[in-house]
Amino acid sequence: MPSHEQLSELLDPATTVLLTVECQQGVVGQDSALPELAEAARSSGALVNVARLVAAAHESGVQVVHAVAERRPDGRGANHNARLFRAAARLPVQQLTGTTAVRIAPPVVVAEEDLVVRRLHGLSPLAGTDVDPLLRNLGCRTLVVTGVSANVAIPNAVFDAVNLGYTAVVPADAIAGVPSDYTPAMIRNTLALVATIATTADVLACFKRPRR
């Protein structure tokens, strides 16, 4: 883990963006399409930690971007080229545009200044979405990645961020996946090779600065 000084240098509020990934009601909420993942996000404290980071970002002037995965009712534009997509299409809860399922789940609070980016395709919050150009226009250099899942979307986000030239910071206790022991293994064996791994407390300590 980096020292406080090293992490503080990375997390300059003027050049840092906090990204929440699929922290939506149909994924991590009470009526999730993926109850095992929702339970992992809640029981591990990851969802609460995401909410804490978002609240601190609002207070310190760090920009927050919420990445939401959804699909049209007719499925147009959605992927069908992997088992994951085909299985998702059969779930009883669908992440349909305009429904409660694609609203950000409590206790995460969306502020007026937050950006919400919705994607209709793929696995990554960054690839083929508006996130990258928005980050560049915001002057982002460091992307703090939080949310779900450690199985798919989180590593996708981290890899894409690094490939696009951003420094990725992952608060290890603000992401979740299934089974529960998979997340620390993913962090240790994969994400730690390309991202700066920290804790929610570490990042909160760096966010406690005057608003820019």
XYZ file of C-alpha atoms in Angstrom, residues 11 24 32 38 64-66 75 80 91 102 155 160 196 198:
15
model
C -5.470 12.091 -5.311
C -27.572 0.487 -9.242
C -31.256 -7.238 -7.386
C -25.886 -7.732 -3.926
C -18.041 11.804 -9.197
C -19.057 9.745 -12.234
C -21.614 6.945 -11.920
C -32.676 -5.206 -26.522
C -25.345 -11.419 -27.248
C -33.012 -12.938 -15.335
C -31.022 1.489 -13.182
C -11.073 -5.271 -13.817
C -9.169 0.354 -19.721
C -2.617 1.528 -6.723
C -5.613 1.464 -0.972
